[in-house]
XYZ file of C-alpha atoms in Angstrom:
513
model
C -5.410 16.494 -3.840
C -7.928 16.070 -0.826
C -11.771 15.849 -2.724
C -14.114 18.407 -1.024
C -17.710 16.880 -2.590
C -18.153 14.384 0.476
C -17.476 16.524 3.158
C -20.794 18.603 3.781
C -23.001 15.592 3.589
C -21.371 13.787 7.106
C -19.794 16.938 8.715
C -21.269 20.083 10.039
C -21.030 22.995 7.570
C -18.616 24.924 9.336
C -16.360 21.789 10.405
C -16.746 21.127 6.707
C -15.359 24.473 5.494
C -12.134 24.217 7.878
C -10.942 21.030 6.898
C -11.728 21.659 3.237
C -9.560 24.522 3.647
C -6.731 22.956 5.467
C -6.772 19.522 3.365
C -6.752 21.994 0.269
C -3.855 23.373 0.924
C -1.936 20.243 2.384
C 0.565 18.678 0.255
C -0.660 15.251 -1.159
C 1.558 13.290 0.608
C 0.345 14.460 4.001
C -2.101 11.865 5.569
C 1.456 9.952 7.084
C 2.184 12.485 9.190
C -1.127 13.950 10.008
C -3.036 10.737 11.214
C -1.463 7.297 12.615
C -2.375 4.525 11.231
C -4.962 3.920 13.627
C -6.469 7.717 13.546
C -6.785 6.764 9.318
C -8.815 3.326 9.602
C -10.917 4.755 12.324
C -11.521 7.971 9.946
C -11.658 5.665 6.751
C -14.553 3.937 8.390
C -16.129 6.543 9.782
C -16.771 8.161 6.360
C -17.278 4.760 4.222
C -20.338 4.222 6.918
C -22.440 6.981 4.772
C -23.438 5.636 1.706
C -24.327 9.322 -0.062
C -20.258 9.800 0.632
C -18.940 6.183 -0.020
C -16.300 5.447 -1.316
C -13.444 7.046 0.158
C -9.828 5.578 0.486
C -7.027 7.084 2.426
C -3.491 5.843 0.934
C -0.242 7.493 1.645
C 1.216 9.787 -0.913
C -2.266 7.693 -3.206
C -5.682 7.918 -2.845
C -6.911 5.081 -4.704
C -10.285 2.706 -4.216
C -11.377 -0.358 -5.826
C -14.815 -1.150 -5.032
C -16.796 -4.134 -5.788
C -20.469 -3.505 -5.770
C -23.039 -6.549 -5.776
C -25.870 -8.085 -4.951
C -25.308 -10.986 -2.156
C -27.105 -13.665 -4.402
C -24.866 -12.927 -7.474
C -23.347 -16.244 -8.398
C -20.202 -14.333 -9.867
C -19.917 -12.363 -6.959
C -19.674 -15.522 -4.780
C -16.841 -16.603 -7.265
C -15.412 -13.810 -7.098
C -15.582 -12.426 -3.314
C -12.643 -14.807 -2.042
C -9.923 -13.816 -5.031
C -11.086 -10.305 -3.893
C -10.227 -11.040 -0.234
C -6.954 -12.275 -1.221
C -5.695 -9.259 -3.211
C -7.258 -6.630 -0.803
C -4.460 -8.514 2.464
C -1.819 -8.664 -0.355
C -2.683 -5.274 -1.497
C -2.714 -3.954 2.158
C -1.115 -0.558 2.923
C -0.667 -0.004 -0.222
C -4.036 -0.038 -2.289
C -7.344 -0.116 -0.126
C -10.175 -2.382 -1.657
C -13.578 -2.448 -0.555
C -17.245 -3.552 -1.191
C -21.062 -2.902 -1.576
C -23.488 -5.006 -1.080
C -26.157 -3.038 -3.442
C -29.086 -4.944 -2.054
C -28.696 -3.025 0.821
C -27.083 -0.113 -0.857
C -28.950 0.878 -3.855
C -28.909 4.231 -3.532
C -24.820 4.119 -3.566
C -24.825 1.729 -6.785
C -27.335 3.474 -8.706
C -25.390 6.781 -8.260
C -22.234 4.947 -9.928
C -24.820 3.589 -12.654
C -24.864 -0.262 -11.086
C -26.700 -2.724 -13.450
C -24.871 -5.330 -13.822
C -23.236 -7.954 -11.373
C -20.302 -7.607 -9.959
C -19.670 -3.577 -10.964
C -15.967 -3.590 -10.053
C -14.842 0.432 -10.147
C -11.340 2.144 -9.830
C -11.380 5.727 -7.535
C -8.819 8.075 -7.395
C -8.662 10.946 -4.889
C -12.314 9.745 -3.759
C -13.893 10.183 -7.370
C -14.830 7.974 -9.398
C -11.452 7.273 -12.257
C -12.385 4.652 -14.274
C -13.882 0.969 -15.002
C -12.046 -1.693 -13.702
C -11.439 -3.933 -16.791
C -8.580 -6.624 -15.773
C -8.528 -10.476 -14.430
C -10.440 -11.271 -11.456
C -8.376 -13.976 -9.993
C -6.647 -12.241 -6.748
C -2.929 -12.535 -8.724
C -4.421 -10.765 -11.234
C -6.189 -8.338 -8.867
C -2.997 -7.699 -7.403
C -0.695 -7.308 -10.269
C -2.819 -4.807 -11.636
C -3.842 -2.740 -8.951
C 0.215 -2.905 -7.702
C 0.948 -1.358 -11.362
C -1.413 1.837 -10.840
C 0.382 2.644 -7.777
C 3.842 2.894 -9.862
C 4.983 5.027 -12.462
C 4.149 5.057 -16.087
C 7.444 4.000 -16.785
C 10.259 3.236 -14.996
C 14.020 5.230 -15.493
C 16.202 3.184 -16.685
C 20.280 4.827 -16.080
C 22.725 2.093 -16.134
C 22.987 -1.202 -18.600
C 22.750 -2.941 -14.989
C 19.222 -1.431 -14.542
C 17.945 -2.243 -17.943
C 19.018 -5.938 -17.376
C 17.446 -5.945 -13.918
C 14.080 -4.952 -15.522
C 13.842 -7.092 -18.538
C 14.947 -9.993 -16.288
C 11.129 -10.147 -15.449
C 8.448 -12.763 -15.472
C 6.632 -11.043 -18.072
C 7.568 -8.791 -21.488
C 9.101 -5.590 -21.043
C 8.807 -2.375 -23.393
C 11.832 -0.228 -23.089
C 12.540 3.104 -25.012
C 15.962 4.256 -25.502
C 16.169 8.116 -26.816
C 18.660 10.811 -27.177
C 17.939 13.090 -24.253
C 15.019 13.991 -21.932
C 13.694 16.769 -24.273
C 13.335 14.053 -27.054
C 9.235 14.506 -28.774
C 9.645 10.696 -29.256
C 10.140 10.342 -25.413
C 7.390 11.894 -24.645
C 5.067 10.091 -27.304
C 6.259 7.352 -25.383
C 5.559 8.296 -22.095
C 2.031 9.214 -23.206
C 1.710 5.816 -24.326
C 3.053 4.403 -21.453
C 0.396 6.224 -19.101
C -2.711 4.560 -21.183
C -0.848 0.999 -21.534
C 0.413 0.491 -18.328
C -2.150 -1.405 -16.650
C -1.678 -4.056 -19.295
C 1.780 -4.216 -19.859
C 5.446 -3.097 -18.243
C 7.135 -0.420 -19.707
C 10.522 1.889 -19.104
C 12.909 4.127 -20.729
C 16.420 5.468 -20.551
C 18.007 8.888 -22.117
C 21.087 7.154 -22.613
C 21.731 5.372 -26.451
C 24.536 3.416 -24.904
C 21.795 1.297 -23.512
C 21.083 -0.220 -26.677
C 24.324 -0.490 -28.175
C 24.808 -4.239 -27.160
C 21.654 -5.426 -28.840
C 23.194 -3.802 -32.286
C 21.259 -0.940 -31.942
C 22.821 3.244 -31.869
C 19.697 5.230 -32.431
C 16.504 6.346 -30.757
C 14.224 2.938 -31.010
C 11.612 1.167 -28.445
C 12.916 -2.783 -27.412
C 10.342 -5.476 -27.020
C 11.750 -8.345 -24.784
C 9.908 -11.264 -24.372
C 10.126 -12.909 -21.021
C 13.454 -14.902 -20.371
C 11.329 -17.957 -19.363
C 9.999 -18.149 -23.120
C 12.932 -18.201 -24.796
C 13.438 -20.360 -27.507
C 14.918 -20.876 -30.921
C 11.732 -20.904 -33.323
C 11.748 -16.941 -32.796
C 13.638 -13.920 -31.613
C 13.451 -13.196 -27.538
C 14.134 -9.347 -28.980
C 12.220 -7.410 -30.971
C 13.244 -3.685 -32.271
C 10.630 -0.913 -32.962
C 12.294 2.001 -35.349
C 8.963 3.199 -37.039
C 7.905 6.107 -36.705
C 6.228 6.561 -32.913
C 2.806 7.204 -32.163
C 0.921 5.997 -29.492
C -1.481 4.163 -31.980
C 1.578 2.772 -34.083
C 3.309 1.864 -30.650
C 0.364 0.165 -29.620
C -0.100 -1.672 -32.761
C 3.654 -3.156 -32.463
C 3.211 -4.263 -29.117
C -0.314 -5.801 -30.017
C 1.571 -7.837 -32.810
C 4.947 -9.174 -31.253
C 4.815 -9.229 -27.200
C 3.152 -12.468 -27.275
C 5.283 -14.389 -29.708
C 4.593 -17.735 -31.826
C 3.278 -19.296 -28.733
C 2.618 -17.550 -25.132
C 1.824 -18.672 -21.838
C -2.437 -17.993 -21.811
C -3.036 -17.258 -18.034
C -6.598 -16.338 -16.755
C -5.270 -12.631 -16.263
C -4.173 -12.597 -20.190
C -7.232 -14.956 -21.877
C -9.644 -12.487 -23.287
C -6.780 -10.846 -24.895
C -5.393 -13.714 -26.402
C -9.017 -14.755 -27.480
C -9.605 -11.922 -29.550
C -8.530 -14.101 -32.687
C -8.194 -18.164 -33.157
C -6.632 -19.849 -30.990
C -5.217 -23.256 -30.338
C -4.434 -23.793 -26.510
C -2.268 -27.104 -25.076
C -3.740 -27.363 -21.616
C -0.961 -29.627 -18.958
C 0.701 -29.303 -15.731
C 3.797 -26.237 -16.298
C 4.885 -24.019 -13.656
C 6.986 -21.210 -14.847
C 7.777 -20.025 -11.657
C 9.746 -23.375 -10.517
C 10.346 -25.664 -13.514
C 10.850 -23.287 -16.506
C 12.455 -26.518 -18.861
C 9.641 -29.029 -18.117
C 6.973 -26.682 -19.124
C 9.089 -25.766 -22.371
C 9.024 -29.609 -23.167
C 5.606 -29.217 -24.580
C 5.394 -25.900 -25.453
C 8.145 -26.512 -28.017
C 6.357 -29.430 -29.260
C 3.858 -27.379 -30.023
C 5.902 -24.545 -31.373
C 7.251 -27.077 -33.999
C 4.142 -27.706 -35.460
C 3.288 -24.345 -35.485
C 6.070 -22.973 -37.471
C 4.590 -24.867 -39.977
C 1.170 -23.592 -40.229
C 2.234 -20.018 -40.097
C -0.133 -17.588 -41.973
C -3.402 -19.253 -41.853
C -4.782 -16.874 -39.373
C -4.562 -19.570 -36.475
C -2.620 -18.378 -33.261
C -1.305 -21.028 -30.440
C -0.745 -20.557 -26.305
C 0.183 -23.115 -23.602
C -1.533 -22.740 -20.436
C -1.521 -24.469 -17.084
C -4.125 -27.290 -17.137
C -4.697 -26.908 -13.336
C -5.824 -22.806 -13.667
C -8.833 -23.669 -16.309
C -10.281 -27.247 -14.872
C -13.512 -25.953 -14.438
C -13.755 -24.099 -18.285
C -12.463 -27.238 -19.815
C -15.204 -29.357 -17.848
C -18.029 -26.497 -18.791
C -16.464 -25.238 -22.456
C -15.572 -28.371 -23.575
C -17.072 -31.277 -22.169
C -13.116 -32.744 -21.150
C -13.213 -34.403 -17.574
C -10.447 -33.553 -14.810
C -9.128 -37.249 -15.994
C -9.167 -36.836 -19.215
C -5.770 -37.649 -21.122
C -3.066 -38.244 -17.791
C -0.040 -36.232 -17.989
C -1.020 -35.714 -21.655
C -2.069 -32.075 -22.630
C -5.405 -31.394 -23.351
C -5.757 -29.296 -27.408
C -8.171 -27.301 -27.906
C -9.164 -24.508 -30.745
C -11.618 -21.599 -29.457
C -12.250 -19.156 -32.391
C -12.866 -15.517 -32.386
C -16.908 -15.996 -33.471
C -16.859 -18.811 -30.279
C -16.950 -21.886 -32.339
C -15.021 -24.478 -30.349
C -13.522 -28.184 -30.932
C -11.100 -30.715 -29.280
C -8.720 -32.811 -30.194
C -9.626 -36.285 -29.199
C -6.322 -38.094 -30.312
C -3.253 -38.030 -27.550
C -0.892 -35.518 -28.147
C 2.146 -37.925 -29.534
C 5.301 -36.738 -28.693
C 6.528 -36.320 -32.274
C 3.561 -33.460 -32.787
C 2.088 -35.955 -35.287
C -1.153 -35.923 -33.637
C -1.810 -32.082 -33.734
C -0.556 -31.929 -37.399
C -3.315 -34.428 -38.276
C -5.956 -32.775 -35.868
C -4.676 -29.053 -37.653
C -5.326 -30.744 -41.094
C -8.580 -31.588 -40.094
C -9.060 -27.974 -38.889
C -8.277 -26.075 -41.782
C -9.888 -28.591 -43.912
C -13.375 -27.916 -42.101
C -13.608 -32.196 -41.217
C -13.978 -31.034 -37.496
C -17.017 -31.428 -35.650
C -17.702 -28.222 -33.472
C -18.438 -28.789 -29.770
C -21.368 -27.147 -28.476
C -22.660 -26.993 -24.558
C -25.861 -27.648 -24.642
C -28.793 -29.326 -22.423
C -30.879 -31.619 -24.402
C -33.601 -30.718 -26.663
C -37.292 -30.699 -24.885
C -39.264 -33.602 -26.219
C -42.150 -31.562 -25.997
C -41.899 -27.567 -25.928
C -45.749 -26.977 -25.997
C -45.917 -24.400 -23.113
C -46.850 -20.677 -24.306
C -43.234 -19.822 -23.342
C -40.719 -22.060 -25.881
C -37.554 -23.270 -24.281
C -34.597 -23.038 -26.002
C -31.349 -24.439 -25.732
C -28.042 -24.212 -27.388
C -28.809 -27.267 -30.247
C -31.950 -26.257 -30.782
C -31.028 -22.016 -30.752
C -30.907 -21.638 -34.916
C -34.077 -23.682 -35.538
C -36.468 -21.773 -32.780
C -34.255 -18.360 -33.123
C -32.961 -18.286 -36.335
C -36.623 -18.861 -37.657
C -36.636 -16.716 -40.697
C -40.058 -16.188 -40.937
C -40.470 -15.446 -37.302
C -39.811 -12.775 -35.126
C -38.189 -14.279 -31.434
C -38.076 -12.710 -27.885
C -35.151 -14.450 -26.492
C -34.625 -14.253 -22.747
C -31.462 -15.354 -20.992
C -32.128 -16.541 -17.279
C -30.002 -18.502 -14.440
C -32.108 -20.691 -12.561
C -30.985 -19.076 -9.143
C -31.394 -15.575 -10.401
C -34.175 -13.769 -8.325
C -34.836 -10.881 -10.631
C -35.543 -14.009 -13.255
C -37.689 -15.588 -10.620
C -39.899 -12.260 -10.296
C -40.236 -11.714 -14.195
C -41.249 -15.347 -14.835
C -45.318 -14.330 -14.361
C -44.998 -11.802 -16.437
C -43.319 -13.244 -19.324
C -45.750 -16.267 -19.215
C -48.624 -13.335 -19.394
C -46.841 -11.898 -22.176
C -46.483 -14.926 -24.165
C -50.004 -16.458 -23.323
C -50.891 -12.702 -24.809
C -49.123 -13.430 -28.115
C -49.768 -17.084 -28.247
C -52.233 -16.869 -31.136
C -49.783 -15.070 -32.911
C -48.324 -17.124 -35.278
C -45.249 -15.024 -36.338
C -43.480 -14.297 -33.302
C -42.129 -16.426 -30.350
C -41.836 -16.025 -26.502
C -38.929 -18.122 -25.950
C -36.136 -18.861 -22.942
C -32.954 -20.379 -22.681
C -30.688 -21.217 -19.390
C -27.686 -19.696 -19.942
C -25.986 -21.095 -17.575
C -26.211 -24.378 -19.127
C -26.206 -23.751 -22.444
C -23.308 -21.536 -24.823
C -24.879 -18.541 -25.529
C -24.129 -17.561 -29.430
C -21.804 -14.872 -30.641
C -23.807 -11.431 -31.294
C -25.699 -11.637 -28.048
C -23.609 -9.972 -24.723
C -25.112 -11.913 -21.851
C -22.749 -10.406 -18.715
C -26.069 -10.733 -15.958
C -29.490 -11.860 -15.558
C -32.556 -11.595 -17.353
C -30.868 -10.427 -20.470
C -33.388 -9.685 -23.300
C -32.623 -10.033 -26.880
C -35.265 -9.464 -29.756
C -34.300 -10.867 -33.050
C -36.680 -10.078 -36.143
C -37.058 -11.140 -39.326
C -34.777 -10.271 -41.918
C -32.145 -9.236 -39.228
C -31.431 -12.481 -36.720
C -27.530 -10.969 -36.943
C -28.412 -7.917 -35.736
C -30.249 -8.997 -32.351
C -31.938 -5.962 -30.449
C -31.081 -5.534 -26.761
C -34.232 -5.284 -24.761
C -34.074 -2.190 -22.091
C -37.061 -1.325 -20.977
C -39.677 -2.094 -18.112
C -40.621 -5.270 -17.242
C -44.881 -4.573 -16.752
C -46.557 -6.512 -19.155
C -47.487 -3.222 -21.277
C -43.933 -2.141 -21.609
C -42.749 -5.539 -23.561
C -45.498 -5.138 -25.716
C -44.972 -1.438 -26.704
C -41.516 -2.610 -27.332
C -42.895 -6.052 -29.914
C -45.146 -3.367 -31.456
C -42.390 -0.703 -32.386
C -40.100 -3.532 -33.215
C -41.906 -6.558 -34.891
C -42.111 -6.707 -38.585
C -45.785 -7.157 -38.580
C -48.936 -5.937 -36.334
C -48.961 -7.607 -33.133
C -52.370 -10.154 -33.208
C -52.957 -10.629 -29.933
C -55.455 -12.906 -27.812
C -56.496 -14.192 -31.588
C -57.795 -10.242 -32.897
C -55.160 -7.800 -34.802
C -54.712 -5.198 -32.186
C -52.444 -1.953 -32.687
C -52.230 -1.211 -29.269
């Protein structure tokens, strides 16, 4: 289980051969027994020092590293370094977690295909396994990183066990089948092995399992936390179709959250994949469970009768998203008391508030849902004001003013998205001044810029790091074209010329390059 690839590059060739040999042919549980505790950091260091080899993780019985690689003036990566502290001494002993700092690394990064800010990577057995996709808050860190240590799914051999599992803070998936040489078992099991890092799963080979929830046949049960219980919906749901991994996936996509889930910041993006109305206030689920139902319900009652108008609805603690609802949606910490905070955040990014307090008869949010589906809402949009005067050769653009400079239709725009404390911004700025003093006599296309920091970006442009580059012609501003290229003054322009819908007139002559 022992990788061979690093070995020549920081040991002698024939020291490199031996060990290769005799890790090779160790069992994978072996570094316990072969090196104390001590012997492993020491050797664990000793190896991560060499950038060509890094990473490498020594785990007992798992060899496992999580990696963050950044730049040290990364704004995210300051947000994020601290949460990543906190899960690495949680995660101690059991799942190592390091860093790069690819300023002073870049070889290392640009080996793992670094370009954007903070990289986060999963390693297994000292290679590189996959992306690492989940929350970035140090619970979610943890929770995650804890489940890849685990089984796919747990075994499940008494009715005692199954109740002990399901008696969880979040949902559980549990498959009940005939026997251990059951094909649906296994289909399940597969499943299990690409799910698990987003949800908990488990599975018995006894039917008797299932017999006190009505069931006597070979089925998959969805239970929805205990905490969430309530009476507008089912805390069981029962899976008989017939079991794939993609029609397993599709049942759990469906009914693990229910008519109205707790939105955490680990769960968020996939809750935000359609429209959603969240009721931001104080609940704690892990020591009052009834006082942060008393809203929840509230809001489940209205709900139930809006059903099937393609609007979903979470609760979430107002405490965990301060800062979003200050940025997102212009609501101050102060805003509305004990009162939740509503707010709607649709799948294309459109977003509005509801400025009435929540009453406690759900009056309120009927009225403010009437107004929603009736399209009376105003939508709230971030944005810094509108320049007075944009006469510079580079236009600035912000998030009121994005469809009028942008959204020209009769002009092709260069959009670039910068943070005023990004460096690599910083260094580009002569150059795309050059570039649009080069095309300023051109009067169908634009040289624009927009804070993004500052501003909401708009849906159909993926701004994850700074500069990003968009190019949207005419005739297709919803189909914006990700600049890649060099950042020389003759590399944007070969890019305008292959891309502009007309010859490029530049310092007031046509000019074809």
């Amino acid at each position: 289980c022992f990788p061979s690839c690093f070995l020549p590059c920081v040991l002698p060739s024939l020291f490199s051969s031996l060990l290769v040999s005799f890790l090779a042919s160790s069992p994978p549980c072996f570094l316990p027994s072969l090196f104390p505790s001590f012997l492993d950091s020491l050797l664990v260091s000793f190896l991560s020092s060499f950038s060509p080899c890094f990473p490498l993780c020594f785990l007992p019985c798992f060899l496992l590293c999580f990696p963050s690689l950044f730049p040290s003036w990364c704004g995210h990566c300051k947000k994020l370094a601290p949460e990543f502290d906190r899960a690495a001494t949680r995660l101690k002993g059991s799942v190592r977690l390091a860093k790069v700092d690819c300023t002073t690394h870049s070889e290392t990064c640009g080996r793992f295909g670094v370009s954007g800010y903070p990289t986060l990577k999963i390693f297994r057995y000292g290679r590189d396994s996959a992306p690492y996709d989940g929350p970035r808050t140090a619970e979610g860190i943890y929770q995650y990183m804890k489940k890849q240590t685990g089984p796919d799914s747990v075994l499940l051999r008494t009715k005692e066990d199954l109740q002990a599992f399901v008696n969880n803070y979040d949902a559980s998936i549990v498959g009940v089948f005939s026997g251990a040489d059951s094909s649906r078992l296994a289909e399940f099991l597969n499943a299990a092995g690409l799910l698990r890092e987003q949800f908990r799963f488990a599975h018995s080979t006894d039917l008797q399992l299932a017999e006190d929830h009505g069931i006597h046949s070979e089925c998959v049960l969805l239970f929805r936390p205990p905490r969430l219980s309530n009476t507008f919906e089912d805390s069981l749901v029962v899976f008989k179709d017939y079991l794939t991994i993609g029609s397993l996936r599709r049942f759990i996509r469906d009914h693990i959250y229910g008519l109205c889930p707790h939105m955490t910041l680990e769960n968020r993006d996939r809750l935000r994949v359609r429209d959603l109305l969240t009721a931001y206030y104080d609940l704690d689920y892990h020591h009052n469970v009834r006082g942060s139902n008393y809203w929840r319900n509230r809001v489940m009652k209205v709900a139930s009768k809006y059903g099937g108008r393609g609007l979903t609805y979470s609760v979430a603690n107002k405490k965990d998203f301060l800062s979003e609802l200050e940025d997102d949606f212009g609501l101050g910490t102060s805003d509305g008391g004990e009162l939740p905070f509503v707010t709607i955040r649709t799948r294309l990014g459109h977003k509005y508030t509801m400025r009435e307090e929540f009453t406690r008869d759900g009056q309120s949010l009927e009225r403010f849902l009437d107004d929603y589906f009736a399209g009376r809402l105003k939508r709230y949009v971030k944005s810094e004001p509108v320049p007075e005067r944009n006469t510079a050769d580079v236009k600035m653009v912000v998030a009121e003013s994005f469809d009028d400079v942008v959204n020209d239709p009769d002009k092709d725009v260069l959009i670039q998205f910068y943070s005023p404390s990004c460096p690599h911004c910083k260094k580009l700025e002569p150059v795309y001044r050059e570039l649009a003093h080069t095309l300023y006599y051109d009067p169908k296309i634009v040289i624009a810029k927009m804070n993004a920091v500052e501003n909401d970006v708009p849906l159909g442009y993926d701004v994850q790091g700074f500069p990003t580059i968009y190019f949207a012609p005419v005739g297709k501003k919803d189909e914006p074209v990700r600049y890649e290229g060099g950042r020389e003054l003759r590399d944007f322009l070969n890019f305008l010329k292959r891309e502009a819908s007309h010859s490029l007139v530049l310092s007031g002559s046509k000019d074809e390059l």
